[in-house]
Tab-separated table of C-alpha atoms in Angstrom:
chain	number	residue	atom	x	y	z
A	1	MET	CA	-95.852	-131.532	52.030
A	2	SER	CA	-99.157	-132.148	49.935
A	3	LEU	CA	-100.880	-134.030	52.770
A	4	LEU	CA	-99.954	-130.989	55.180
A	5	VAL	CA	-101.285	-128.844	52.798
A	6	LEU	CA	-104.544	-130.493	52.275
A	7	LEU	CA	-105.351	-130.643	56.099
A	8	LEU	CA	-104.258	-126.590	56.777
A	9	THR	CA	-107.017	-126.130	53.692
A	10	THR	CA	-109.469	-128.341	55.217
A	11	THR	CA	-109.454	-126.410	58.350
A	12	VAL	CA	-109.373	-123.343	57.077
A	13	LEU	CA	-112.352	-123.896	54.672
A	14	GLY	CA	-113.915	-125.642	57.487
A	15	CYS	CA	-113.713	-122.743	59.629
A	16	PHE	CA	-115.004	-119.730	57.381
A	17	GLY	CA	-117.684	-122.356	56.022
A	18	VAL	CA	-119.225	-123.322	59.316
A	19	ALA	CA	-119.252	-119.583	60.010
A	20	ASP	CA	-120.740	-118.124	57.089
A	21	LEU	CA	-123.561	-121.299	56.673
A	22	GLU	CA	-124.506	-120.308	60.370
A	23	SER	CA	-124.579	-116.517	60.554
A	24	ALA	CA	-123.875	-114.824	56.927
A	25	LEU	CA	-126.608	-112.443	56.300
A	26	ASN	CA	-127.788	-113.076	53.148
A	27	PHE	CA	-128.266	-116.200	50.786
A	28	PRO	CA	-125.358	-115.730	48.599
A	29	GLY	CA	-123.105	-115.946	51.991
A	30	ARG	CA	-125.047	-118.713	53.275
A	31	VAL	CA	-124.389	-120.775	50.015
A	32	THR	CA	-120.815	-119.615	49.762
A	33	GLY	CA	-120.609	-121.340	53.360
A	34	ALA	CA	-122.256	-124.605	52.079
A	35	ALA	CA	-119.810	-124.809	49.300
A	36	LEU	CA	-116.366	-123.905	51.388
A	37	ILE	CA	-117.834	-126.753	53.595
A	38	GLY	CA	-118.234	-128.838	50.572
A	39	ALA	CA	-114.834	-128.168	49.389
A	40	ALA	CA	-113.235	-128.792	53.054
A	41	ILE	CA	-114.893	-132.689	52.882
A	42	ILE	CA	-113.213	-133.454	49.380
A	43	THR	CA	-109.793	-131.841	50.526
A	44	PHE	CA	-110.055	-133.869	53.471
A	45	LEU	CA	-111.023	-137.019	51.276
A	46	GLY	CA	-108.055	-135.956	49.285
A	47	ALA	CA	-105.724	-135.896	52.264
A	48	ALA	CA	-106.919	-139.615	53.138
A	49	ALA	CA	-106.158	-140.374	49.211
A	50	VAL	CA	-102.585	-139.132	49.156
A	51	VAL	CA	-101.767	-141.415	52.329
A	52	ASP	CA	-103.503	-144.394	50.769
A	53	HIS	CA	-101.895	-143.575	47.159
A	54	TRP	CA	-98.088	-143.482	48.726
A	55	ILE	CA	-98.465	-145.812	51.540
A	56	TRP	CA	-101.311	-148.171	52.024
A	57	ARG	CA	-102.202	-148.788	48.230
A	58	CYS	CA	-105.679	-150.427	49.282
A	59	PHE	CA	-108.004	-148.205	47.101
A	60	PRO	CA	-107.208	-148.404	43.609
A	61	TYR	CA	-108.454	-144.730	42.103
A	62	SER	CA	-106.908	-143.205	45.624
A	63	GLY	CA	-104.674	-141.530	42.991
A	64	ALA	CA	-107.595	-139.857	40.947
A	65	VAL	CA	-109.393	-138.768	44.475
A	66	ALA	CA	-105.870	-137.369	45.681
A	67	LEU	CA	-105.505	-135.579	42.319
A	68	VAL	CA	-109.347	-134.195	42.966
A	69	GLY	CA	-108.541	-133.003	46.216
A	70	THR	CA	-105.629	-131.272	45.615
A	71	PHE	CA	-107.046	-129.420	42.790
A	72	VAL	CA	-110.153	-128.577	44.814
A	73	ALA	CA	-108.154	-127.453	47.459
A	74	LEU	CA	-105.813	-125.199	44.745
A	75	LEU	CA	-109.003	-123.564	43.379
A	76	SER	CA	-110.768	-122.765	46.609
A	77	ASN	CA	-106.989	-120.928	47.828
A	78	VAL	CA	-106.816	-119.086	44.822
A	79	LEU	CA	-110.278	-117.437	45.064
A	80	LEU	CA	-109.942	-116.811	49.046
A	81	LEU	CA	-106.368	-115.271	48.163
A	82	VAL	CA	-108.226	-113.130	44.688
A	83	GLY	CA	-110.928	-112.032	47.236
A	84	ILE	CA	-108.280	-110.760	49.860
A	85	LEU	CA	-106.324	-109.318	47.314
A	86	LYS	CA	-109.519	-106.898	45.981
A	87	ASP	CA	-111.201	-106.670	49.700
A	88	GLY	CA	-109.313	-107.739	52.223
A	89	ASP	CA	-106.573	-105.613	54.787
A	90	SER	CA	-105.204	-108.472	56.643
A	91	THR	CA	-101.288	-108.913	56.105
A	92	VAL	CA	-101.279	-112.321	58.234
A	93	TYR	CA	-104.479	-113.905	55.837
A	94	LEU	CA	-102.754	-112.725	52.682
A	95	ALA	CA	-99.868	-114.605	53.719
A	96	VAL	CA	-101.373	-117.713	54.759
A	97	PHE	CA	-103.692	-117.954	51.602
A	98	CYS	CA	-100.037	-117.161	49.529
A	99	ALA	CA	-98.655	-119.857	51.193
A	100	LEU	CA	-101.659	-122.547	50.798
A	101	THR	CA	-101.913	-121.212	47.153
A	102	ALA	CA	-97.952	-122.011	46.514
A	103	GLY	CA	-98.106	-125.330	48.588
A	104	SER	CA	-101.527	-126.296	46.557
A	105	VAL	CA	-99.732	-125.849	43.349
A	106	GLY	CA	-96.942	-128.014	44.511
A	107	ALA	CA	-99.069	-130.514	45.866
A	108	VAL	CA	-101.290	-130.860	42.478
A	109	PHE	CA	-98.151	-131.486	40.643
A	110	ALA	CA	-96.616	-134.092	43.151
A	111	VAL	CA	-99.947	-135.806	43.002
A	112	TRP	CA	-100.019	-135.727	38.722
A	113	ARG	CA	-96.308	-136.967	38.477
A	114	THR	CA	-97.308	-140.460	39.983
A	115	SER	CA	-99.249	-141.553	36.734
A	116	VAL	CA	-102.266	-141.015	38.319
A	117	VAL	CA	-104.931	-143.646	37.063
A	118	ILE	CA	-108.013	-141.716	35.836
A	119	PRO	CA	-111.205	-144.130	35.956
A	120	ALA	CA	-113.466	-142.655	33.089
A	121	PRO	CA	-112.306	-141.318	29.203
A	122	LYS	CA	-110.748	-138.222	29.291
A	123	ARG	CA	-114.048	-136.600	26.780
A	124	VAL	CA	-116.296	-138.206	29.679
A	125	ALA	CA	-114.465	-136.271	32.238
A	126	ALA	CA	-114.691	-133.060	29.963
A	127	THR	CA	-118.238	-133.441	29.385
A	128	LEU	CA	-119.050	-133.759	32.813
A	129	ILE	CA	-116.832	-130.931	34.162
A	130	VAL	CA	-117.991	-128.223	31.621
A	131	THR	CA	-121.609	-129.124	31.935
A	132	SER	CA	-121.471	-128.552	35.633
A	133	MET	CA	-119.649	-125.309	35.246
A	134	ILE	CA	-122.647	-124.398	33.147
A	135	ALA	CA	-125.119	-125.625	35.916
A	136	VAL	CA	-123.090	-123.695	38.725
A	137	GLY	CA	-123.047	-120.664	36.515
A	138	ASN	CA	-126.443	-120.262	35.631
A	139	PHE	CA	-127.529	-121.507	39.327
A	140	GLY	CA	-125.106	-118.506	40.715
A	141	TYR	CA	-126.198	-116.096	38.137
A	142	GLN	CA	-130.024	-116.547	38.649
A	143	ASN	CA	-129.916	-117.409	42.426
A	144	LEU	CA	-127.063	-115.609	43.924
A	145	TYR	CA	-125.945	-112.575	41.568
A	146	MET	CA	-129.215	-111.441	40.673
A	147	PRO	CA	-130.900	-111.446	43.966
A	148	SER	CA	-128.012	-109.152	45.568
A	149	GLN	CA	-128.229	-106.570	42.443
A	150	ARG	CA	-131.980	-106.082	43.290
A	151	GLU	CA	-132.305	-102.264	44.293
A	152	ALA	CA	-134.691	-101.892	47.211
A	153	ASP	CA	-135.428	-98.457	48.198
A	154	PRO	CA	-138.386	-98.014	50.541
A	155	VAL	CA	-140.597	-94.900	49.943
A	156	ILE	CA	-141.555	-92.099	52.669
A	157	LYS	CA	-144.952	-90.314	52.168
A	158	LEU	CA	-145.825	-86.989	53.675
A	159	ILE	CA	-149.022	-85.721	54.191
A	160	THR	CA	-150.016	-82.324	55.804
A	161	GLY	CA	-153.779	-81.988	57.665
A	162	PRO	CA	-155.506	-79.431	58.316
A	163	PRO	CA	-154.576	-76.464	60.684
A	164	VAL	CA	-155.550	-75.954	64.450
A	165	LYS	CA	-155.744	-72.752	66.087
A	166	SER	CA	-154.886	-72.627	69.615
A	167	ARG	CA	-157.583	-71.925	72.318
A	168	ASP	CA	-156.222	-67.959	72.359
A	169	GLY	CA	-156.253	-67.571	68.884
A	170	LYS	CA	-152.496	-66.329	69.295
A	171	ALA	CA	-150.962	-69.376	67.253
A	172	PHE	CA	-151.629	-72.304	64.954
A	173	SER	CA	-150.136	-76.121	64.512
A	174	VAL	CA	-150.050	-77.969	61.370
A	175	PRO	CA	-150.176	-81.683	61.844
A	176	VAL	CA	-147.758	-83.643	59.621
A	177	ASN	CA	-147.996	-87.709	58.972
A	178	ILE	CA	-145.099	-89.285	57.726
A	179	THR	CA	-145.016	-93.043	56.933
A	180	MET	CA	-142.440	-95.043	55.684
A	181	GLU	CA	-143.178	-98.108	53.063
A	182	ASN	CA	-140.682	-100.751	52.566
A	183	HIS	CA	-142.004	-102.616	49.585
A	184	SER	CA	-138.939	-104.687	49.013
A	185	GLU	CA	-137.718	-108.387	50.238
A	186	VAL	CA	-135.043	-106.851	52.161
A	187	ALA	CA	-135.305	-105.189	55.767
A	188	PHE	CA	-133.531	-102.436	56.665
A	189	TYR	CA	-131.712	-100.848	59.816
A	190	VAL	CA	-132.413	-97.084	60.705
A	191	LEU	CA	-129.044	-95.191	60.907
A	192	GLY	CA	-130.928	-91.948	61.239
A	193	ASP	CA	-133.905	-89.453	60.291
A	194	ILE	CA	-134.594	-86.612	60.220
A	195	PHE	CA	-138.200	-84.059	59.719
A	196	HIS	CA	-137.639	-80.531	58.937
A	197	ALA	CA	-139.719	-77.425	57.852
A	198	MET	CA	-138.696	-74.419	56.205
A	199	ALA	CA	-140.487	-71.224	56.545
A	200	GLN	CA	-140.398	-68.515	53.587
A	201	ARG	CA	-141.670	-64.928	53.035
A	202	VAL	CA	-143.337	-64.850	49.590
A	203	PRO	CA	-144.486	-61.824	48.515
A	204	LEU	CA	-146.164	-60.956	45.374
A	205	SER	CA	-145.265	-58.388	42.834
A	206	THR	CA	-147.631	-56.358	40.705
A	207	LYS	CA	-145.996	-56.829	37.598
A	208	ASP	CA	-143.610	-59.494	35.498
A	209	ARG	CA	-140.188	-59.571	37.265
A	210	LEU	CA	-137.111	-58.677	35.445
A	211	ARG	CA	-134.936	-61.558	33.186
A	212	GLN	CA	-132.030	-60.940	35.573
A	213	GLN	CA	-134.152	-61.598	38.868
A	214	TRP	CA	-134.887	-65.056	37.042
A	215	ARG	CA	-131.404	-65.646	36.496
A	216	ASP	CA	-130.604	-64.757	40.102
A	217	ASP	CA	-133.093	-67.098	41.598
A	218	SER	CA	-132.045	-70.026	38.995
A	219	ALA	CA	-128.353	-69.257	40.398
A	220	GLN	CA	-129.272	-70.539	43.312
A	221	TRP	CA	-130.077	-73.824	42.644
A	222	PRO	CA	-126.870	-75.797	42.974
A	223	TYR	CA	-127.402	-74.713	46.485
A	224	PHE	CA	-130.021	-77.000	48.241
A	225	GLU	CA	-130.928	-74.819	50.960
A	226	GLY	CA	-131.230	-71.985	48.848
A	227	ALA	CA	-132.666	-72.818	45.860
A	228	ASN	CA	-136.266	-71.376	44.981
A	229	PRO	CA	-138.700	-71.830	42.258
A	230	LEU	CA	-138.715	-69.505	38.811
A	231	SER	CA	-141.800	-67.375	39.295
A	232	ARG	CA	-143.078	-64.365	37.168
A	233	ARG	CA	-144.620	-62.639	40.501
A	234	GLU	CA	-143.659	-64.874	43.355
A	235	ILE	CA	-140.700	-63.387	44.975
A	236	HIS	CA	-138.982	-65.745	47.327
A	237	GLN	CA	-136.778	-65.308	50.093
A	238	PRO	CA	-134.404	-67.312	51.328
A	239	GLY	CA	-135.875	-70.107	53.439
A	240	GLN	CA	-135.275	-70.056	57.417
A	241	LEU	CA	-135.469	-73.869	59.019
A	242	VAL	CA	-138.193	-73.865	61.889
A	243	GLU	CA	-138.624	-77.121	62.715
A	244	ALA	CA	-136.089	-80.084	62.924
A	245	GLN	CA	-136.299	-83.432	65.026
A	246	PRO	CA	-136.222	-86.952	64.380
A	247	TRP	CA	-139.249	-88.803	63.425
A	248	MET	CA	-138.017	-92.399	63.845
A	249	PRO	CA	-135.721	-94.034	66.352
A	250	TYR	CA	-132.421	-94.563	65.172
A	251	GLY	CA	-131.033	-98.454	65.599
A	252	ARG	CA	-134.643	-99.958	64.584
A	253	TRP	CA	-135.626	-102.194	61.778
A	254	ILE	CA	-137.946	-101.669	59.008
A	255	ASP	CA	-138.990	-105.377	57.912
A	256	ALA	CA	-139.367	-106.596	54.591
A	257	GLY	CA	-142.862	-105.322	53.408
A	258	GLY	CA	-143.280	-103.350	56.813
A	259	THR	CA	-144.447	-99.689	57.546
A	260	PHE	CA	-143.684	-97.273	59.803
A	261	SER	CA	-145.858	-94.140	60.569
A	262	ALA	CA	-145.149	-91.003	62.928
A	263	ARG	CA	-147.274	-87.811	63.197
A	264	MET	CA	-145.304	-84.519	63.560
A	265	VAL	CA	-146.889	-80.858	64.387
A	266	LEU	CA	-145.678	-77.484	63.562
A	267	GLN	CA	-146.476	-74.744	65.527
A	268	LEU	CA	-146.347	-71.181	64.777
A	269	PRO	CA	-147.343	-67.723	65.758
A	270	MET	CA	-150.797	-66.191	64.389
A	271	ASN	CA	-148.813	-63.432	63.375
A	272	THR	CA	-145.888	-65.364	61.762
A	273	PRO	CA	-144.220	-62.950	59.304
A	274	TYR	CA	-143.901	-66.365	56.487
A	275	ASP	CA	-146.002	-67.003	53.987
A	276	GLN	CA	-145.103	-70.407	53.011
A	277	VAL	CA	-143.711	-73.220	54.580
A	278	THR	CA	-141.932	-76.135	53.289
A	279	PHE	CA	-141.912	-79.782	54.537
A	280	TYR	CA	-138.985	-82.719	54.414
A	281	ALA	CA	-138.549	-85.898	55.538
A	282	SER	CA	-135.453	-88.227	55.081
A	283	ALA	CA	-133.915	-91.058	56.561
A	284	SER	CA	-130.610	-92.774	56.301
A	285	LEU	CA	-130.904	-96.805	56.111
A	286	ALA	CA	-128.259	-99.608	55.589
A	287	ARG	CA	-129.651	-102.971	54.128
A	288	LYS	CA	-129.656	-105.896	56.409
A	289	ASP	CA	-128.502	-108.257	54.331
A	290	ARG	CA	-124.947	-106.109	53.617
A	291	MET	CA	-123.812	-105.592	57.030
A	292	SER	CA	-124.557	-105.236	60.605
A	293	VAL	CA	-124.056	-102.268	63.283
A	294	GLU	CA	-123.249	-102.784	66.822
A	295	ASP	CA	-123.763	-100.325	69.265
A	296	LEU	CA	-125.021	-97.384	67.434
A	297	LYS	CA	-125.099	-94.742	69.701
A	298	PHE	CA	-124.893	-90.827	70.230
A	299	ALA	CA	-121.124	-89.851	70.243
A	300	GLY	CA	-120.901	-86.335	70.738
A	301	TYR	CA	-121.574	-82.813	69.158
A	302	SER	CA	-119.335	-81.038	66.159
A	303	TRP	CA	-118.942	-77.928	67.956
A	304	GLN	CA	-117.525	-79.886	70.833
A	305	ARG	CA	-113.782	-80.994	71.614
A	306	GLY	CA	-112.820	-84.745	71.657
A	307	THR	CA	-115.330	-85.784	68.982
A	308	ASN	CA	-112.729	-86.759	66.126
A	309	THR	CA	-114.861	-85.666	63.637
A	310	PRO	CA	-113.445	-85.741	60.123
A	311	ALA	CA	-111.991	-82.092	58.659
A	312	TRP	CA	-115.149	-81.728	56.186
A	313	VAL	CA	-117.544	-81.576	59.017
A	314	SER	CA	-115.532	-79.274	61.106
A	315	LYS	CA	-115.157	-76.773	58.119
A	316	GLU	CA	-119.277	-76.686	58.441
A	317	LYS	CA	-119.106	-74.219	61.215
A	318	GLU	CA	-117.994	-71.684	58.947
A	319	LYS	CA	-121.033	-72.669	56.934
A	320	GLU	CA	-123.144	-72.356	60.102
A	321	TRP	CA	-123.604	-75.905	59.913
A	322	ASP	CA	-123.632	-77.832	63.180
A	323	SER	CA	-123.716	-81.861	63.670
A	324	LEU	CA	-124.747	-84.331	66.252
A	325	VAL	CA	-122.619	-87.542	65.409
A	326	PHE	CA	-123.752	-90.989	66.087
A	327	ARG	CA	-121.266	-93.865	65.811
A	328	GLY	CA	-121.467	-97.864	65.696
A	329	THR	CA	-118.992	-100.938	64.785
A	330	ILE	CA	-119.584	-102.208	61.184
A	331	HIS	CA	-119.955	-106.253	61.064
A	332	GLU	CA	-119.521	-107.671	57.290
A	333	GLY	CA	-122.044	-109.805	55.737
A	334	ASN	CA	-119.908	-113.020	55.631
A	335	ALA	CA	-117.369	-114.678	57.626
A	336	ILE	CA	-114.292	-113.955	55.417
A	337	ASP	CA	-114.753	-110.348	55.064
A	338	GLU	CA	-115.222	-110.282	58.726
A	339	HIS	CA	-111.650	-111.989	59.408
A	340	THR	CA	-109.782	-110.572	56.442
A	341	ARG	CA	-110.799	-106.754	56.567
A	342	ASP	CA	-110.170	-104.301	59.139
A	343	ARG	CA	-112.919	-103.231	61.416
A	344	ARG	CA	-115.124	-100.644	59.657
A	345	THR	CA	-116.682	-97.764	61.695
A	346	LEU	CA	-120.069	-95.963	60.841
A	347	CYS	CA	-120.402	-92.203	61.293
A	348	VAL	CA	-123.820	-90.928	60.943
A	349	TYR	CA	-124.113	-87.185	60.910
A	350	TRP	CA	-127.423	-85.000	61.810
A	351	ARG	CA	-126.499	-81.846	60.029
A	352	PHE	CA	-128.533	-78.790	60.787
A	353	GLY	CA	-128.417	-74.987	60.238
A	354	THR	CA	-130.712	-71.821	59.446
A	355	HIS	CA	-131.201	-72.956	56.252
A	356	GLY	CA	-131.849	-76.569	56.277
A	357	ALA	CA	-131.491	-79.735	57.833
A	358	ASP	CA	-130.176	-83.259	56.324
A	359	ILE	CA	-128.278	-86.848	57.145
A	360	MET	CA	-124.934	-87.718	56.048
A	361	GLU	CA	-122.996	-90.832	56.638
A	362	ALA	CA	-119.485	-91.879	56.391
A	363	VAL	CA	-117.410	-95.402	56.527
A	364	THR	CA	-114.379	-95.109	57.993
A	365	SER	CA	-111.179	-97.678	58.740
A	366	PRO	CA	-107.836	-97.290	59.955
A	367	HIS	CA	-106.679	-96.160	56.092
A	368	GLY	CA	-109.053	-93.582	56.238
A	369	ASN	CA	-112.669	-93.057	54.675
A	370	ALA	CA	-114.622	-95.527	52.174
A	371	SER	CA	-115.719	-94.190	49.021
A	372	SER	CA	-119.498	-93.223	48.426
A	373	THR	CA	-119.744	-95.987	45.876
A	374	GLU	CA	-118.335	-98.762	48.458
A	375	ALA	CA	-120.895	-97.831	51.362
A	376	GLN	CA	-123.821	-97.525	48.604
A	377	PHE	CA	-122.657	-100.934	46.960
A	378	ARG	CA	-121.048	-102.920	49.421
A	379	TYR	CA	-122.740	-101.630	52.765
A	380	GLY	CA	-126.322	-101.327	51.228
A	381	ILE	CA	-126.676	-97.427	52.867
A	382	ARG	CA	-129.572	-95.396	51.315
A	383	ASP	CA	-130.555	-92.317	51.535
A	384	VAL	CA	-134.276	-91.958	51.267
A	385	GLN	CA	-136.036	-88.354	51.059
A	386	THR	CA	-139.566	-86.797	50.522
A	387	GLY	CA	-140.229	-83.454	49.958
A	388	PRO	CA	-140.729	-80.273	48.936
A	389	VAL	CA	-144.230	-80.591	50.528
A	390	GLU	CA	-145.294	-77.046	50.523
A	391	ARG	CA	-148.129	-75.465	52.122
A	392	THR	CA	-148.974	-71.624	51.775
A	393	LEU	CA	-150.167	-69.992	55.261
A	394	TRP	CA	-152.537	-67.246	53.378
A	395	ASP	CA	-155.713	-69.405	54.590
A	396	ILE	CA	-154.653	-69.436	58.320
A	397	LYS	CA	-153.373	-66.061	58.757
A	398	SER	CA	-156.605	-64.490	57.121
A	399	ARG	CA	-158.596	-65.899	60.177
A	400	ARG	CA	-156.904	-63.671	62.465
């Protein structure tokens, strides 16, 4: 029984370890793969020692090696079982590791009861164990935990250029330069992006506005699409979406230390009724060291039947919001999660309406949507925004 448990544990740990060492997305995952391979080697040696300890008796310390092997098997199976209970979905792997954990407990007791000879004094062994645990803990904190917890948020910069009149003088354009700068040590996957411009009428009052009018303006602040600044003389009217389009190709990488630049152009007639235009640029990103996305592509429209959009997207129709839907398959950052978790689907919604535009994401599984906390911290999904960048149009309109 002990031999069977050790051989099965060796097989499972070896398979997970090799896969992680070759394909884990981050350094902690690769180190975990190396540790699993090391544990598989120890359990394999433990299996050979079990045979020698009970049958051949050629090596005087085979009992001690067998005890170490069974203990490593127990520790590894318990840790993997705890991980599956916390994050896993597979009942098959849950049953496998429950059986291996129970079998490892039995194997430890079975070998211990054979009066194993410990080759070193217990105090020396205890000192080595404690020192090793402290060293491993310090290494893990400095090199595994801390790098994985470092925040990495790229920066979007938006600068407007001088306006240009058309040849016939009936229209003008405002160039907008957008730059994504990734100063972190982590690459990002572009899930979606949007540039949009909001135009407003802003007439001036000849006298100070009443206090109630200030209150009415501030009451709109909880609603992004309707927020206006408090002003003694400016009378801001609801903004209208005049331009919305992507500014980066979705599905590309923004490498560590890399940049991406785009130049957008807003065109309006010279007799436009608007007094002010406000620019925004945003992007939905995912950390390369947390997940990979396969086959992210356009899936349909929120107003189209058969797109399987969630209820909160369908309800947006009542608020005059429409969405373009993009979907892709998520692959986990390590082999253990890839095998023990149900396959997740990433959904990206490019929302737009008369009062603005933005990007929203959802991670779905067969059991429902993942929480926003899981999407942010587990999969490293980030929303990066810049704006509002405001520009008055009075200087342009005065050229008529």
